[in-house]
Every structure is written in C-alpha cells, then in structure tokens.
Amino acid sequence: AQSVTQLGSHVSVSEGALVLLRCNYSSSVPPYLFWYVQYPNQGLQLLLKYTTGATLVKGINGFEAEFKKSETSFHLTKPSAHMSDAAEYFCAVSDRARDDKIIFGKGTRLHILP
Amino acid sequence: IAGITQAPTSQILAAGRRMTLRCTQDMRHNAMYWYRQDLGLGLRLIHYSNTAGTTGKGEVPDGYSVSRANTDDFPLTLASAVPSQTSVYFCASSPGGHTEAFFGQGTRLTVV
C-alpha cells in the first residue's frame, strides 16, 4: 500500500533562508505526488503536484518540488522564506494502479524566524 | 462560489450519541473523501468514494460509516460516538483520475 513519510514534524528557518521540507514515499508503482499547505484554522490547499513528465514541479507562492524515483523522494523547496510561509505542510501520494485514494503524511510545521 | 460545504462547523457530542457530519460539493467531482486530523498524526483517511454508489475503507474506518447516494453528498456517520473520535474532520473531493483533492473548512467534533 502507498504511504508517505515526512521527515521532521517541525522545521524552523530564518526569513530569507532556503526552505527544505522532506518527503519520501512508498508505492508499488510510479505514484502521483502532492504537496498541500494548511494555514491555521483552515482547510488544505494544493501547492503543487507531480503526475508525469518533468520531474521538477513548480507550484504557487514560489515553491517547487523534485520527483526523484531513485530516492523515492519528493522534497519541497523555496529559495527564500517569507513570514507568510509559516504554516503546516503535507505531502500526499496516490497510487496509479489503485483507486483514487489519497494518503497523507503526518505533516511538517514550518516556523519562520525573523 | 463553488466548493465544498461541511456542516456543522463544530459540535460537542455526548459519548454514545449518533452523529452525522454533512458534506456537499457542487463541482460535480467523482471522488470524495473523509479525513480526520489529529495533532502529530496528520490527516488519516477514514472512508472514500470513487463515484456515486461506491465507497471504500481508508486507514481508520472503524466506528464510522458513509454513503454516496448521489454525486454531491457524502455524509459521515458515527453510530455511537466515543471520546477517541474527538478530532477535526475534513471532507474533500476530486475530479478523479488521481487529480488533486479540494478540501472543505472542516468540522471540529468533541466527544465528551
């Protein structure tokens, strides 16, 4: 069954510094991969997704992620953190060979230090 | 504005009571989902539906049931609530075909 592991439940970076949030997936076949963001007391919204084609995926708010099959990873990055990026981030996977289940990781809370 | 509507937004429920959380979408999406969000555990899939008339079990289905009588509605029922079901519940939908899910604003349920 597909699964996602997010390394680090909390990550702190200084404003202007690189953001790196790690995600590793497990899937028996090439997966569909997603990153979502959740601001306090809100639902989740999609940042970016990988389906097929280019392995470097660009999303909203300056975020991007790279699908690396050899490492079973889909890490999220942003070159320069803003205070407004403080939120919880979730990696998710959907297995191409199965139904439309979407499985989420446990989330990483990103703290931005002034 | 098109989207997903969940009701109620919050509820305090006595243990042993029956409760149905409502979810309606107006995007004509095929797939719908129920997740619960708990601190440190992320979002866990309770039940899902690929299309009207079908449902499937997720990661934590015990104590919950769902139905999908039509495309728009996907209610989640707790037959006899227990305190461990205290959580924030999110309904989501997607067009299907492994596309992204769109989320409602959540229902905060407290079972006492």
PDB file of N, CA, C and O in Angstrom, chain A residues 37-40 63 82-89 109-112:
ATOM      1  N   VAL A  37      -0.718  22.839   1.662  1.00  0.00           N
ATOM      2  CA  VAL A  37      -0.420  23.736   2.771  1.00  0.00           C
ATOM      3  C   VAL A  37      -1.708  24.000   3.548  1.00  0.00           C
ATOM      4  O   VAL A  37      -2.787  24.056   2.969  1.00  0.00           O
ATOM      5  N   GLN A  38      -1.539  24.089   4.865  1.00  0.00           N
ATOM      6  CA  GLN A  38      -2.683  24.391   5.729  1.00  0.00           C
ATOM      7  C   GLN A  38      -2.320  25.552   6.641  1.00  0.00           C
ATOM      8  O   GLN A  38      -1.404  25.444   7.462  1.00  0.00           O
ATOM      9  N   TYR A  39      -3.041  26.649   6.498  1.00  0.00           N
ATOM     10  CA  TYR A  39      -2.886  27.782   7.398  1.00  0.00           C
ATOM     11  C   TYR A  39      -3.800  27.579   8.602  1.00  0.00           C
ATOM     12  O   TYR A  39      -4.777  26.831   8.529  1.00  0.00           O
ATOM     13  N   PRO A  40      -3.510  28.229   9.710  1.00  0.00           N
ATOM     14  CA  PRO A  40      -4.280  27.995  10.949  1.00  0.00           C
ATOM     15  C   PRO A  40      -5.785  28.105  10.740  1.00  0.00           C
ATOM     16  O   PRO A  40      -6.265  29.043  10.104  1.00  0.00           O
ATOM     17  N   PHE A  63       7.094  27.978  -4.403  1.00  0.00           N
ATOM     18  CA  PHE A  63       7.527  26.640  -4.017  1.00  0.00           C
ATOM     19  C   PHE A  63       7.750  25.756  -5.246  1.00  0.00           C
ATOM     20  O   PHE A  63       7.102  25.934  -6.274  1.00  0.00           O
ATOM     21  N   HIS A  82       9.478  33.517   3.465  1.00  0.00           N
ATOM     22  CA  HIS A  82       8.765  34.711   3.918  1.00  0.00           C
ATOM     23  C   HIS A  82       8.001  34.389   5.186  1.00  0.00           C
ATOM     24  O   HIS A  82       7.645  33.232   5.426  1.00  0.00           O
ATOM     25  N   MET A  83       7.728  35.403   5.971  1.00  0.00           N
ATOM     26  CA  MET A  83       6.961  35.185   7.199  1.00  0.00           C
ATOM     27  C   MET A  83       5.614  34.533   6.888  1.00  0.00           C
ATOM     28  O   MET A  83       5.113  33.704   7.663  1.00  0.00           O
ATOM     29  N   SER A  84       5.040  34.876   5.748  1.00  0.00           N
ATOM     30  CA  SER A  84       3.723  34.344   5.380  1.00  0.00           C
ATOM     31  C   SER A  84       3.753  32.854   5.050  1.00  0.00           C
ATOM     32  O   SER A  84       2.702  32.243   4.867  1.00  0.00           O
ATOM     33  N   ASP A  85       4.954  32.277   4.952  1.00  0.00           N
ATOM     34  CA  ASP A  85       5.057  30.838   4.662  1.00  0.00           C
ATOM     35  C   ASP A  85       4.839  29.974   5.899  1.00  0.00           C
ATOM     36  O   ASP A  85       4.767  28.741   5.793  1.00  0.00           O
ATOM     37  N   ALA A  86       4.770  30.597   7.062  1.00  0.00           N
ATOM     38  CA  ALA A  86       4.548  29.832   8.290  1.00  0.00           C
ATOM     39  C   ALA A  86       3.190  29.136   8.218  1.00  0.00           C
ATOM     40  O   ALA A  86       2.151  29.790   8.097  1.00  0.00           O
ATOM     41  N   ALA A  87       3.232  27.807   8.266  1.00  0.00           N
ATOM     42  CA  ALA A  87       2.023  27.007   8.085  1.00  0.00           C
ATOM     43  C   ALA A  87       2.406  25.549   8.297  1.00  0.00           C
ATOM     44  O   ALA A  87       3.568  25.227   8.573  1.00  0.00           O
ATOM     45  N   GLU A  88       1.430  24.660   8.120  1.00  0.00           N
ATOM     46  CA  GLU A  88       1.730  23.232   8.133  1.00  0.00           C
ATOM     47  C   GLU A  88       1.660  22.717   6.707  1.00  0.00           C
ATOM     48  O   GLU A  88       0.756  23.063   5.954  1.00  0.00           O
ATOM     49  N   TYR A  89       2.606  21.866   6.367  1.00  0.00           N
ATOM     50  CA  TYR A  89       2.737  21.357   5.008  1.00  0.00           C
ATOM     51  C   TYR A  89       2.597  19.841   5.008  1.00  0.00           C
ATOM     52  O   TYR A  89       3.187  19.150   5.839  1.00  0.00           O
ATOM     53  N   ARG A 109       5.359  21.261  10.370  1.00  0.00           N
ATOM     54  CA  ARG A 109       5.022  22.659  10.673  1.00  0.00           C
ATOM     55  C   ARG A 109       6.258  23.513  10.426  1.00  0.00           C
ATOM     56  O   ARG A 109       7.322  23.256  11.010  1.00  0.00           O
ATOM     57  N   LEU A 110       6.109  24.495   9.572  1.00  0.00           N
ATOM     58  CA  LEU A 110       7.208  25.390   9.216  1.00  0.00           C
ATOM     59  C   LEU A 110       7.112  26.674  10.026  1.00  0.00           C
ATOM     60  O   LEU A 110       6.079  27.358   9.996  1.00  0.00           O
ATOM     61  N   HIS A 111       8.195  26.978  10.750  1.00  0.00           N
ATOM     62  CA  HIS A 111       8.281  28.202  11.539  1.00  0.00           C
ATOM     63  C   HIS A 111       9.281  29.125  10.851  1.00  0.00           C
ATOM     64  O   HIS A 111      10.378  28.688  10.461  1.00  0.00           O
ATOM     65  N   ILE A 112       8.937  30.385  10.718  1.00  0.00           N
ATOM     66  CA  ILE A 112       9.828  31.363  10.101  1.00  0.00           C
ATOM     67  C   ILE A 112      10.329  32.311  11.182  1.00  0.00           C
ATOM     68  O   ILE A 112       9.522  32.970  11.861  1.00  0.00           O
TER      69      ILE A 112
END
